[in-house]
Amino acid sequence: MSLLPKALLVVAAFGLAACNNPDRFGAGGAGGAGGAGGGMGGGFVDTTGLGDPNDPRSIAYFNQRVGDRVLFPVDQHTLTEEGRQTLSGQAQWLMTNSSYAVIIEGHADEQGTREYNLSLGARRAASVQNYLISQGVPANRMRTVSYGKERPIEVCSSEACYAQNRRAVTVLSMGAGM
Amino acid sequence: MTVKHLSLSVLAVALMGLFGAQAPAQAQSGPLRIEITEGVIEPLPFAVPDFVDEGGAGEYARNIARVIAADLSGTGLFREIPREAHISRVSSFDSSIAYEDWKAINAQAVITGAVTVSGGRIVVKFRLFDVFSGQQLGEGLQFAGTPETWRRMAHKVADAAYSRITGEGGYFDSRVVFVSESGPKNNRLKRLAVMDYDGANVQYLTDSSSIVLAPRFSPSGDRILYTSYQTGFPRITLMDVGSLRTQTLAEQQGTMTFAPRFSPDGGRVVFSLERGGNSDLYMLTLGSGNLVQLTNAPSIETAPSFSPDGSQIVFESDRSGTQQLYVMGANGGEARRISAGQGRYSTPVWSPRGDMIAFTKQHQGRFHIGVMRTDGSEERLLTASFLDEGPTWAPNGRVIMFTRETSGAGGQAALYSVDISGRNLRQIPTEGAASDPAWSPLLP
């Protein structure tokens, strides 16, 4: 048997996932480099046009320049100083661009059991939400979701990857006040 | 996609004694006996000649014998004597057995049987012989069903033989619901699947369009609880296995629900509900929709599991600063910590026998599956690896299945089983990667 049909099948499966998967991913994907676009549950998300990163009103600008994610130490959900700076920038941007709503995704690295990591991701998402609220972003523009360890962006089993996976990502969507 | 579906209750198994018990041997008497609790076990040598074709049996006569042999050998408690070594041929189910021939090859137990297939119906009968005491062990039994359930017939024969020799309940005629995985680590696709305990007869219950996690069988095996991201948020979902219809439970805007498990009477669901970053345990009564909060703490409370009598719940909490195991009454209230060793304890599951709790433990960068008494004493670790988690009990409380995931970019999850003494670690054959197994009760 040639490997080709298998490879095609795999590609086909991915194609399907990209079309149908209602799960959101960090809109920027790994390092904000595009990839698996966002996708809000309701389907009212812009999955293709993230815009010009030089346009301060674009999603691409938010993802890359403002920074759409904050990272956490092992088994922690308290924000780092760097995290708070990023979130202050997010808050500012969200106040200026009030037509966007957000979903804050909390994630964990693979060093933990599934259920605990779901709870830990939820704590991280809530930390971000609370900080954004404290900076003036209305609570009704935000929702949180935890993916636990289900959606790593880096795949190695060492701290270099784990550090990137312990994250909370602020995913933009059109339509404030959902 | 199309979901292939085969109801779990496709057959009514007729269970009847065929012969007056000439030797009313009880499992508790006679020399043919394995004590599972004993430290080191020399596997008991047994033989299963091909079953006798009493009409239309064809391949079934051999295949059924093979599945029985695989069931028994798979426990690590039995060792099959290969057919090539057999001296005696069993050509008639009712002819007397040549004990001397089986003694000569040191077969201590012999299972003989016969198969008839006609009119869309398969009938399997068997007898178990204790070679060294020269008598039949227990009555002959007969099972009947449709031909596609032939593996279940074989599992039922193996369960009966296992039971008679060990004095324990069987577990071969059971199903396992699990999460079938595909795709790379950073874009894993997951869907629910169910299979026989040995990996055969896989059926997919959902497609992989949304993440599904940690399915659990109802006590009668007719429903499955799991966590689904179909709405975009984790929600506990109830599936009827027969119709595959699903229903989202306890849905509340702004919350996340997960880690569901049935009460032993099947009427309630205990689970985690997260609000504002805090996870607590709740109980939902399925009939009335009544929702009761069981814990109220700023810590993480999750992975609840009922005691088999329904009076208590074991769960994990990090209220002490790290994940530990606690037991409380089924209505909530004061909880007492039972885990006392070093490391983090999680995913506790009460044994169906009520005597032990299986758990996941993380210690010094390794994961373990372990068991302890329900008061936390006599902790024993059964496995160790990069990532072992999520134990589930076989219906007889003697074997545990769990998820083992390998490390690195190509890391994959697979299902393993181990017996509660830590012996007989085996990978369950699955088509692709698999995780989150949950054992059904023994099928009717």
mmCIF file of N, CA, C and O in Angstrom, chain A residues 13-14 16-17 20-25 41-42 74-75 103 110-116 118-120 122-123 126 129-130 143-157 162 178, chain B residues 183-186 188-190 209-211 213 216 229-230 232-235 253-254 256 258-259 274 276-277 279 298-300 302 316 318 323 344 346-347 360 362 367 386-387 389 407-409 435-436:
data_model
loop_
_atom_site.group_PDB
_atom_site.id
_atom_site.type_symbol
_atom_site.label_atom_id
_atom_site.label_comp_id
_atom_site.label_asym_id
_atom_site.label_seq_id
_atom_site.Cartn_x
_atom_site.Cartn_y
_atom_site.Cartn_z
ATOM 1 N N ALA A 13 -9.279 15.084 6.574
ATOM 2 C CA ALA A 13 -9.826 15.161 7.926
ATOM 3 C C ALA A 13 -9.590 16.543 8.516
ATOM 4 O O ALA A 13 -10.447 17.116 9.156
ATOM 5 N N PHE A 14 -8.413 17.082 8.258
ATOM 6 C CA PHE A 14 -8.114 18.416 8.787
ATOM 7 C C PHE A 14 -9.017 19.464 8.156
ATOM 8 O O PHE A 14 -9.519 20.353 8.812
ATOM 9 N N LEU A 16 -11.923 19.109 7.103
ATOM 10 C CA LEU A 16 -13.225 18.982 7.728
ATOM 11 C C LEU A 16 -13.247 19.692 9.077
ATOM 12 O O LEU A 16 -14.184 20.394 9.413
ATOM 13 N N ALA A 17 -12.147 19.472 9.803
ATOM 14 C CA ALA A 17 -12.105 20.048 11.142
ATOM 15 C C ALA A 17 -12.157 21.563 11.058
ATOM 16 O O ALA A 17 -12.861 22.220 11.802
ATOM 17 N N ASN A 20 -15.795 22.608 10.240
ATOM 18 C CA ASN A 20 -16.912 22.294 11.117
ATOM 19 C C ASN A 20 -16.646 22.548 12.587
ATOM 20 O O ASN A 20 -17.573 22.593 13.374
ATOM 21 N N ASN A 21 -15.402 22.631 12.944
ATOM 22 C CA ASN A 21 -15.113 22.648 14.358
ATOM 23 C C ASN A 21 -15.575 23.948 14.997
ATOM 24 O O ASN A 21 -15.077 25.007 14.682
ATOM 25 N N PRO A 22 -16.539 23.864 15.903
ATOM 26 C CA PRO A 22 -17.021 25.080 16.530
ATOM 27 C C PRO A 22 -16.077 25.557 17.636
ATOM 28 O O PRO A 22 -16.280 26.618 18.206
ATOM 29 N N ASP A 23 -15.063 24.758 17.922
ATOM 30 C CA ASP A 23 -14.144 25.179 18.972
ATOM 31 C C ASP A 23 -13.353 26.379 18.481
ATOM 32 O O ASP A 23 -12.958 26.446 17.335
ATOM 33 N N ARG A 24 -13.095 27.280 19.393
ATOM 34 C CA ARG A 24 -12.275 28.409 19.002
ATOM 35 C C ARG A 24 -10.814 28.085 19.271
ATOM 36 O O ARG A 24 -10.487 27.347 20.175
ATOM 37 N N PHE A 25 -9.979 28.695 18.496
ATOM 38 C CA PHE A 25 -8.560 28.618 18.774
ATOM 39 C C PHE A 25 -8.106 30.046 18.962
ATOM 40 O O PHE A 25 -8.806 30.965 18.565
ATOM 41 N N GLY A 41 -18.681 30.263 18.653
ATOM 42 C CA GLY A 41 -19.720 29.258 18.652
ATOM 43 C C GLY A 41 -20.871 29.621 17.740
ATOM 44 O O GLY A 41 -21.386 28.802 17.007
ATOM 45 N N GLY A 42 -21.255 30.876 17.745
ATOM 46 C CA GLY A 42 -22.426 31.296 16.990
ATOM 47 C C GLY A 42 -22.153 31.516 15.512
ATOM 48 O O GLY A 42 -23.065 31.770 14.746
ATOM 49 N N VAL A 74 3.897 27.492 36.293
ATOM 50 C CA VAL A 74 3.357 26.149 36.520
ATOM 51 C C VAL A 74 2.275 26.158 37.603
ATOM 52 O O VAL A 74 2.492 26.669 38.701
ATOM 53 N N ASP A 75 1.128 25.609 37.259
ATOM 54 C CA ASP A 75 0.029 25.425 38.209
ATOM 55 C C ASP A 75 -0.419 26.739 38.852
ATOM 56 O O ASP A 75 -0.974 26.732 39.949
ATOM 57 N N ILE A 103 -13.938 36.296 23.769
ATOM 58 C CA ILE A 103 -13.953 35.062 24.559
ATOM 59 C C ILE A 103 -12.538 34.850 25.062
ATOM 60 O O ILE A 103 -11.576 34.895 24.278
ATOM 61 N N GLU A 110 0.412 19.929 29.598
ATOM 62 C CA GLU A 110 -0.039 18.536 29.710
ATOM 63 C C GLU A 110 0.303 17.876 31.037
ATOM 64 O O GLU A 110 -0.050 16.722 31.264
ATOM 65 N N GLN A 111 0.988 18.606 31.915
ATOM 66 C CA GLN A 111 1.385 18.000 33.186
ATOM 67 C C GLN A 111 0.260 18.068 34.205
ATOM 68 O O GLN A 111 0.344 18.792 35.187
ATOM 69 N N GLY A 112 -0.771 17.341 33.979
ATOM 70 C CA GLY A 112 -1.871 17.351 34.933
ATOM 71 C C GLY A 112 -2.984 16.494 34.402
ATOM 72 O O GLY A 112 -2.991 16.141 33.224
ATOM 73 N N THR A 113 -3.916 16.151 35.264
ATOM 74 C CA THR A 113 -5.035 15.332 34.808
ATOM 75 C C THR A 113 -6.068 16.214 34.103
ATOM 76 O O THR A 113 -6.089 17.424 34.269
ATOM 77 N N ARG A 114 -6.893 15.555 33.309
ATOM 78 C CA ARG A 114 -7.784 16.285 32.417
ATOM 79 C C ARG A 114 -8.736 17.228 33.169
ATOM 80 O O ARG A 114 -8.883 18.394 32.818
ATOM 81 N N GLU A 115 -9.366 16.704 34.197
ATOM 82 C CA GLU A 115 -10.372 17.498 34.920
ATOM 83 C C GLU A 115 -9.716 18.683 35.628
ATOM 84 O O GLU A 115 -10.228 19.803 35.573
ATOM 85 N N TYR A 116 -8.607 18.398 36.306
ATOM 86 C CA TYR A 116 -7.940 19.475 37.031
ATOM 87 C C TYR A 116 -7.506 20.572 36.068
ATOM 88 O O TYR A 116 -7.643 21.765 36.355
ATOM 89 N N LEU A 118 -8.858 21.405 33.278
ATOM 90 C CA LEU A 118 -10.023 22.203 32.875
ATOM 91 C C LEU A 118 -10.287 23.291 33.923
ATOM 92 O O LEU A 118 -10.527 24.451 33.591
ATOM 93 N N SER A 119 -10.240 22.898 35.187
ATOM 94 C CA SER A 119 -10.476 23.869 36.256
ATOM 95 C C SER A 119 -9.378 24.928 36.300
ATOM 96 O O SER A 119 -9.656 26.108 36.525
ATOM 97 N N LEU A 120 -8.146 24.487 36.076
ATOM 98 C CA LEU A 120 -7.018 25.425 36.103
ATOM 99 C C LEU A 120 -7.126 26.424 34.950
ATOM 100 O O LEU A 120 -6.916 27.636 35.128
ATOM 101 N N ALA A 122 -9.833 27.389 33.602
ATOM 102 C CA ALA A 122 -10.942 28.290 33.944
ATOM 103 C C ALA A 122 -10.472 29.373 34.909
ATOM 104 O O ALA A 122 -10.861 30.538 34.798
ATOM 105 N N ARG A 123 -9.616 28.988 35.853
ATOM 106 C CA ARG A 123 -9.064 29.978 36.779
ATOM 107 C C ARG A 123 -8.254 31.032 36.017
ATOM 108 O O ARG A 123 -8.326 32.221 36.311
ATOM 109 N N ALA A 126 -10.493 33.339 34.126
ATOM 110 C CA ALA A 126 -11.163 34.257 35.047
ATOM 111 C C ALA A 126 -10.203 35.343 35.528
ATOM 112 O O ALA A 126 -10.610 36.504 35.709
ATOM 113 N N GLN A 129 -10.185 37.839 32.808
ATOM 114 C CA GLN A 129 -11.466 38.559 32.760
ATOM 115 C C GLN A 129 -11.550 39.577 33.901
ATOM 116 O O GLN A 129 -11.923 40.726 33.685
ATOM 117 N N ASN A 130 -11.190 39.148 35.090
ATOM 118 C CA ASN A 130 -11.269 40.059 36.235
ATOM 119 C C ASN A 130 -10.350 41.263 36.049
ATOM 120 O O ASN A 130 -10.705 42.386 36.409
ATOM 121 N N ARG A 143 -16.742 36.557 27.665
ATOM 122 C CA ARG A 143 -17.076 35.224 28.175
ATOM 123 C C ARG A 143 -15.770 34.459 28.342
ATOM 124 O O ARG A 143 -14.769 34.804 27.723
ATOM 125 N N THR A 144 -15.809 33.450 29.163
ATOM 126 C CA THR A 144 -14.598 32.646 29.351
ATOM 127 C C THR A 144 -14.883 31.205 28.972
ATOM 128 O O THR A 144 -16.020 30.738 29.027
ATOM 129 N N VAL A 145 -13.832 30.509 28.609
ATOM 130 C CA VAL A 145 -13.930 29.066 28.356
ATOM 131 C C VAL A 145 -12.572 28.457 28.680
ATOM 132 O O VAL A 145 -11.538 29.098 28.482
ATOM 133 N N SER A 146 -12.595 27.257 29.207
ATOM 134 C CA SER A 146 -11.332 26.567 29.460
ATOM 135 C C SER A 146 -11.195 25.381 28.522
ATOM 136 O O SER A 146 -12.155 24.641 28.309
ATOM 137 N N TYR A 147 -10.016 25.220 27.969
ATOM 138 C CA TYR A 147 -9.702 24.037 27.169
ATOM 139 C C TYR A 147 -8.798 23.061 27.921
ATOM 140 O O TYR A 147 -8.399 22.041 27.352
ATOM 141 N N GLY A 148 -8.478 23.387 29.172
ATOM 142 C CA GLY A 148 -7.604 22.476 29.903
ATOM 143 C C GLY A 148 -6.339 22.198 29.119
ATOM 144 O O GLY A 148 -5.715 23.112 28.584
ATOM 145 N N LYS A 149 -5.999 20.924 28.982
ATOM 146 C CA LYS A 149 -4.801 20.570 28.208
ATOM 147 C C LYS A 149 -5.145 20.096 26.802
ATOM 148 O O LYS A 149 -4.340 19.444 26.143
ATOM 149 N N GLU A 150 -6.361 20.399 26.347
ATOM 150 C CA GLU A 150 -6.836 19.840 25.069
ATOM 151 C C GLU A 150 -6.295 20.548 23.835
ATOM 152 O O GLU A 150 -6.372 20.022 22.741
ATOM 153 N N ARG A 151 -5.817 21.767 23.994
ATOM 154 C CA ARG A 151 -5.417 22.540 22.815
ATOM 155 C C ARG A 151 -4.041 23.168 22.987
ATOM 156 O O ARG A 151 -3.890 24.396 23.011
ATOM 157 N N PRO A 152 -3.006 22.326 23.099
ATOM 158 C CA PRO A 152 -1.659 22.908 23.181
ATOM 159 C C PRO A 152 -1.289 23.543 21.847
ATOM 160 O O PRO A 152 -1.752 23.086 20.797
ATOM 161 N N ILE A 153 -0.489 24.609 21.892
ATOM 162 C CA ILE A 153 -0.002 25.150 20.614
ATOM 163 C C ILE A 153 1.408 24.662 20.334
ATOM 164 O O ILE A 153 1.832 24.589 19.198
ATOM 165 N N GLU A 154 2.127 24.305 21.400
ATOM 166 C CA GLU A 154 3.466 23.741 21.231
ATOM 167 C C GLU A 154 3.409 22.285 21.675
ATOM 168 O O GLU A 154 2.731 21.952 22.638
ATOM 169 N N VAL A 155 4.141 21.416 20.955
ATOM 170 C CA VAL A 155 3.907 19.992 21.139
ATOM 171 C C VAL A 155 5.017 19.223 21.846
ATOM 172 O O VAL A 155 4.865 18.035 22.107
ATOM 173 N N CYS A 156 6.134 19.869 22.152
ATOM 174 C CA CYS A 156 7.193 19.117 22.822
ATOM 175 C C CYS A 156 6.814 18.901 24.281
ATOM 176 O O CYS A 156 5.904 19.537 24.797
ATOM 177 N N SER A 157 7.480 17.957 24.919
ATOM 178 C CA SER A 157 7.184 17.674 26.326
ATOM 179 C C SER A 157 8.295 18.220 27.203
ATOM 180 O O SER A 157 8.938 17.487 27.949
ATOM 181 N N TYR A 162 5.803 23.830 27.365
ATOM 182 C CA TYR A 162 4.803 23.981 28.428
ATOM 183 C C TYR A 162 4.553 25.458 28.729
ATOM 184 O O TYR A 162 3.417 25.878 28.954
ATOM 185 N N MET A 178 -23.026 40.022 23.911
ATOM 186 C CA MET A 178 -23.698 38.798 23.481
ATOM 187 C C MET A 178 -24.640 38.314 24.572
ATOM 188 O O MET A 178 -24.434 38.474 25.713
ATOM 189 N N GLY B 183 -5.200 12.811 14.569
ATOM 190 C CA GLY B 183 -4.608 14.125 14.321
ATOM 191 C C GLY B 183 -3.427 14.386 15.228
ATOM 192 O O GLY B 183 -3.204 13.681 16.203
ATOM 193 N N PRO B 184 -2.650 15.430 14.879
ATOM 194 C CA PRO B 184 -1.454 15.747 15.650
ATOM 195 C C PRO B 184 -1.811 16.364 17.002
ATOM 196 O O PRO B 184 -2.950 16.742 17.247
ATOM 197 N N LYS B 185 -0.809 16.437 17.839
ATOM 198 C CA LYS B 185 -1.016 16.869 19.217
ATOM 199 C C LYS B 185 -1.646 18.264 19.309
ATOM 200 O O LYS B 185 -2.416 18.535 20.218
ATOM 201 N N ASN B 186 -1.296 19.139 18.376
ATOM 202 C CA ASN B 186 -1.840 20.505 18.457
ATOM 203 C C ASN B 186 -3.116 20.691 17.639
ATOM 204 O O ASN B 186 -3.574 21.800 17.438
ATOM 205 N N ARG B 188 -5.765 17.906 17.869
ATOM 206 C CA ARG B 188 -6.315 16.588 18.136
ATOM 207 C C ARG B 188 -7.808 16.568 17.843
ATOM 208 O O ARG B 188 -8.531 17.479 18.225
ATOM 209 N N LEU B 189 -8.238 15.522 17.154
ATOM 210 C CA LEU B 189 -9.666 15.314 16.932
ATOM 211 C C LEU B 189 -10.109 14.181 17.848
ATOM 212 O O LEU B 189 -9.431 13.165 17.968
ATOM 213 N N LYS B 190 -11.269 14.373 18.458
ATOM 214 C CA LYS B 190 -11.736 13.385 19.415
ATOM 215 C C LYS B 190 -13.178 13.015 19.119
ATOM 216 O O LYS B 190 -13.987 13.884 18.796
ATOM 217 N N SER B 209 -16.398 16.575 15.298
ATOM 218 C CA SER B 209 -16.512 18.005 15.020
ATOM 219 C C SER B 209 -16.340 18.852 16.271
ATOM 220 O O SER B 209 -16.089 20.046 16.178
ATOM 221 N N SER B 210 -16.480 18.270 17.440
ATOM 222 C CA SER B 210 -16.180 19.035 18.648
ATOM 223 C C SER B 210 -15.517 18.131 19.677
ATOM 224 O O SER B 210 -15.683 16.910 19.646
ATOM 225 N N ILE B 211 -14.783 18.749 20.574
ATOM 226 C CA ILE B 211 -14.050 17.981 21.582
ATOM 227 C C ILE B 211 -15.032 17.231 22.481
ATOM 228 O O ILE B 211 -16.032 17.794 22.921
ATOM 229 N N LEU B 213 -14.922 14.580 25.992
ATOM 230 C CA LEU B 213 -14.031 14.136 27.052
ATOM 231 C C LEU B 213 -14.738 13.188 28.015
ATOM 232 O O LEU B 213 -15.931 13.336 28.281
ATOM 233 N N ARG B 216 -18.796 8.330 30.607
ATOM 234 C CA ARG B 216 -19.077 7.401 31.714
ATOM 235 C C ARG B 216 -20.368 6.669 31.430
ATOM 236 O O ARG B 216 -21.380 7.298 31.094
ATOM 237 N N TYR B 229 -17.874 19.896 23.780
ATOM 238 C CA TYR B 229 -17.713 21.315 23.438
ATOM 239 C C TYR B 229 -18.611 21.723 22.276
ATOM 240 O O TYR B 229 -18.348 22.710 21.604
ATOM 241 N N GLN B 230 -19.650 20.958 22.047
ATOM 242 C CA GLN B 230 -20.482 21.215 20.874
ATOM 243 C C GLN B 230 -21.054 22.629 20.860
ATOM 244 O O GLN B 230 -21.192 23.245 19.809
ATOM 245 N N GLY B 232 -19.526 25.103 22.010
ATOM 246 C CA GLY B 232 -18.397 26.019 22.117
ATOM 247 C C GLY B 232 -17.871 26.097 23.540
ATOM 248 O O GLY B 232 -16.788 26.614 23.765
ATOM 249 N N PHE B 233 -18.652 25.595 24.468
ATOM 250 C CA PHE B 233 -18.250 25.587 25.870
ATOM 251 C C PHE B 233 -18.423 24.177 26.421
ATOM 252 O O PHE B 233 -19.326 23.460 25.984
ATOM 253 N N PRO B 234 -17.570 23.779 27.351
ATOM 254 C CA PRO B 234 -17.730 22.423 27.899
ATOM 255 C C PRO B 234 -19.059 22.266 28.634
ATOM 256 O O PRO B 234 -19.389 23.078 29.497
ATOM 257 N N ARG B 235 -19.809 21.254 28.262
ATOM 258 C CA ARG B 235 -21.126 21.013 28.842
ATOM 259 C C ARG B 235 -21.282 19.521 29.071
ATOM 260 O O ARG B 235 -20.949 18.728 28.179
ATOM 261 N N GLN B 253 -25.826 29.856 31.381
ATOM 262 C CA GLN B 253 -24.956 30.838 30.726
ATOM 263 C C GLN B 253 -23.830 31.243 31.664
ATOM 264 O O GLN B 253 -24.044 31.461 32.859
ATOM 265 N N GLY B 254 -22.610 31.311 31.105
ATOM 266 C CA GLY B 254 -21.489 31.790 31.895
ATOM 267 C C GLY B 254 -20.878 30.740 32.800
ATOM 268 O O GLY B 254 -20.013 31.050 33.603
ATOM 269 N N MET B 256 -19.352 26.520 33.127
ATOM 270 C CA MET B 256 -18.776 25.405 32.400
ATOM 271 C C MET B 256 -19.113 24.182 33.247
ATOM 272 O O MET B 256 -19.011 24.248 34.470
ATOM 273 N N PHE B 258 -18.521 19.869 33.735
ATOM 274 C CA PHE B 258 -17.642 18.778 33.295
ATOM 275 C C PHE B 258 -17.530 17.740 34.407
ATOM 276 O O PHE B 258 -18.088 17.896 35.482
ATOM 277 N N ALA B 259 -16.781 16.671 34.095
ATOM 278 C CA ALA B 259 -16.517 15.582 35.044
ATOM 279 C C ALA B 259 -17.794 14.956 35.614
ATOM 280 O O ALA B 259 -17.915 14.775 36.815
ATOM 281 N N GLU B 274 -18.290 25.177 36.922
ATOM 282 C CA GLU B 274 -17.348 26.273 37.117
ATOM 283 C C GLU B 274 -18.046 27.589 36.842
ATOM 284 O O GLU B 274 -18.757 27.748 35.849
ATOM 285 N N GLY B 276 -17.043 31.828 37.266
ATOM 286 C CA GLY B 276 -16.076 32.850 37.674
ATOM 287 C C GLY B 276 -14.716 32.276 38.044
ATOM 288 O O GLY B 276 -14.018 32.824 38.891
ATOM 289 N N GLY B 277 -14.355 31.171 37.424
ATOM 290 C CA GLY B 277 -13.034 30.596 37.679
ATOM 291 C C GLY B 277 -13.015 29.578 38.793
ATOM 292 O O GLY B 277 -12.006 28.911 39.008
ATOM 293 N N SER B 279 -14.420 26.055 40.518
ATOM 294 C CA SER B 279 -15.135 24.806 40.248
ATOM 295 C C SER B 279 -15.630 24.196 41.556
ATOM 296 O O SER B 279 -14.854 23.991 42.484
ATOM 297 N N PRO B 298 -13.499 28.090 47.556
ATOM 298 C CA PRO B 298 -12.796 28.780 46.476
ATOM 299 C C PRO B 298 -11.783 27.879 45.759
ATOM 300 O O PRO B 298 -11.219 28.271 44.747
ATOM 301 N N SER B 299 -11.588 26.673 46.268
ATOM 302 C CA SER B 299 -10.628 25.738 45.661
ATOM 303 C C SER B 299 -11.290 24.973 44.519
ATOM 304 O O SER B 299 -12.491 25.075 44.290
ATOM 305 N N ILE B 300 -10.479 24.169 43.823
ATOM 306 C CA ILE B 300 -10.989 23.328 42.736
ATOM 307 C C ILE B 300 -11.546 22.039 43.315
ATOM 308 O O ILE B 300 -10.834 21.302 43.985
ATOM 309 N N THR B 302 -13.358 18.645 41.900
ATOM 310 C CA THR B 302 -13.740 17.973 40.649
ATOM 311 C C THR B 302 -13.547 16.465 40.765
ATOM 312 O O THR B 302 -13.165 15.949 41.814
ATOM 313 N N GLU B 316 -11.653 15.005 44.157
ATOM 314 C CA GLU B 316 -10.362 15.647 44.367
ATOM 315 C C GLU B 316 -10.579 17.135 44.608
ATOM 316 O O GLU B 316 -11.499 17.751 44.076
ATOM 317 N N ASP B 318 -8.098 20.869 45.673
ATOM 318 C CA ASP B 318 -6.790 21.440 46.033
ATOM 319 C C ASP B 318 -6.938 22.427 47.203
ATOM 320 O O ASP B 318 -6.144 23.339 47.357
ATOM 321 N N GLN B 323 -3.597 19.013 44.955
ATOM 322 C CA GLN B 323 -4.697 18.088 44.714
ATOM 323 C C GLN B 323 -4.617 16.909 45.679
ATOM 324 O O GLN B 323 -3.589 16.221 45.727
ATOM 325 N N ARG B 344 0.605 14.560 44.292
ATOM 326 C CA ARG B 344 -0.745 15.056 44.013
ATOM 327 C C ARG B 344 -1.624 13.889 43.620
ATOM 328 O O ARG B 344 -1.247 13.062 42.811
ATOM 329 N N SER B 346 -5.462 12.543 42.191
ATOM 330 C CA SER B 346 -6.606 13.023 41.418
ATOM 331 C C SER B 346 -7.403 11.856 40.851
ATOM 332 O O SER B 346 -7.008 10.698 40.992
ATOM 333 N N THR B 347 -8.495 12.186 40.189
ATOM 334 C CA THR B 347 -9.414 11.261 39.498
ATOM 335 C C THR B 347 -9.722 9.995 40.309
ATOM 336 O O THR B 347 -9.562 8.886 39.816
ATOM 337 N N THR B 360 -5.271 8.634 40.242
ATOM 338 C CA THR B 360 -4.061 9.036 39.530
ATOM 339 C C THR B 360 -3.184 9.760 40.535
ATOM 340 O O THR B 360 -3.690 10.534 41.345
ATOM 341 N N GLN B 362 0.500 12.047 40.878
ATOM 342 C CA GLN B 362 1.665 12.690 40.267
ATOM 343 C C GLN B 362 2.700 12.889 41.356
ATOM 344 O O GLN B 362 2.397 13.478 42.396
ATOM 345 N N PHE B 367 3.689 9.983 36.532
ATOM 346 C CA PHE B 367 2.281 9.704 36.820
ATOM 347 C C PHE B 367 2.111 8.234 37.165
ATOM 348 O O PHE B 367 2.758 7.374 36.569
ATOM 349 N N PHE B 386 5.335 8.421 31.974
ATOM 350 C CA PHE B 386 5.310 9.862 31.695
ATOM 351 C C PHE B 386 3.927 10.438 31.987
ATOM 352 O O PHE B 386 3.786 11.526 32.529
ATOM 353 N N LEU B 387 2.875 9.718 31.596
ATOM 354 C CA LEU B 387 1.520 10.215 31.846
ATOM 355 C C LEU B 387 0.522 9.056 31.876
ATOM 356 O O LEU B 387 0.140 8.531 30.835
ATOM 357 N N GLU B 389 -3.283 8.251 33.520
ATOM 358 C CA GLU B 389 -4.365 8.921 34.235
ATOM 359 C C GLU B 389 -5.708 8.263 33.975
ATOM 360 O O GLU B 389 -5.867 7.460 33.051
ATOM 361 N N SER B 407 5.323 10.800 25.585
ATOM 362 C CA SER B 407 5.751 12.199 25.612
ATOM 363 C C SER B 407 6.198 12.673 24.239
ATOM 364 O O SER B 407 6.367 11.885 23.310
ATOM 365 N N GLY B 408 6.372 13.967 24.136
ATOM 366 C CA GLY B 408 6.975 14.536 22.947
ATOM 367 C C GLY B 408 5.984 14.909 21.868
ATOM 368 O O GLY B 408 4.779 14.700 21.992
ATOM 369 N N ALA B 409 6.535 15.447 20.778
ATOM 370 C CA ALA B 409 5.708 15.965 19.691
ATOM 371 C C ALA B 409 4.814 14.879 19.108
ATOM 372 O O ALA B 409 3.695 15.134 18.686
ATOM 373 N N SER B 435 -8.216 7.364 24.529
ATOM 374 C CA SER B 435 -8.057 7.869 25.884
ATOM 375 C C SER B 435 -9.376 7.751 26.643
ATOM 376 O O SER B 435 -10.404 7.384 26.070
ATOM 377 N N ASP B 436 -9.335 8.071 27.915
ATOM 378 C CA ASP B 436 -10.517 8.190 28.779
ATOM 379 C C ASP B 436 -11.450 6.979 28.735
ATOM 380 O O ASP B 436 -12.655 7.110 28.480
#
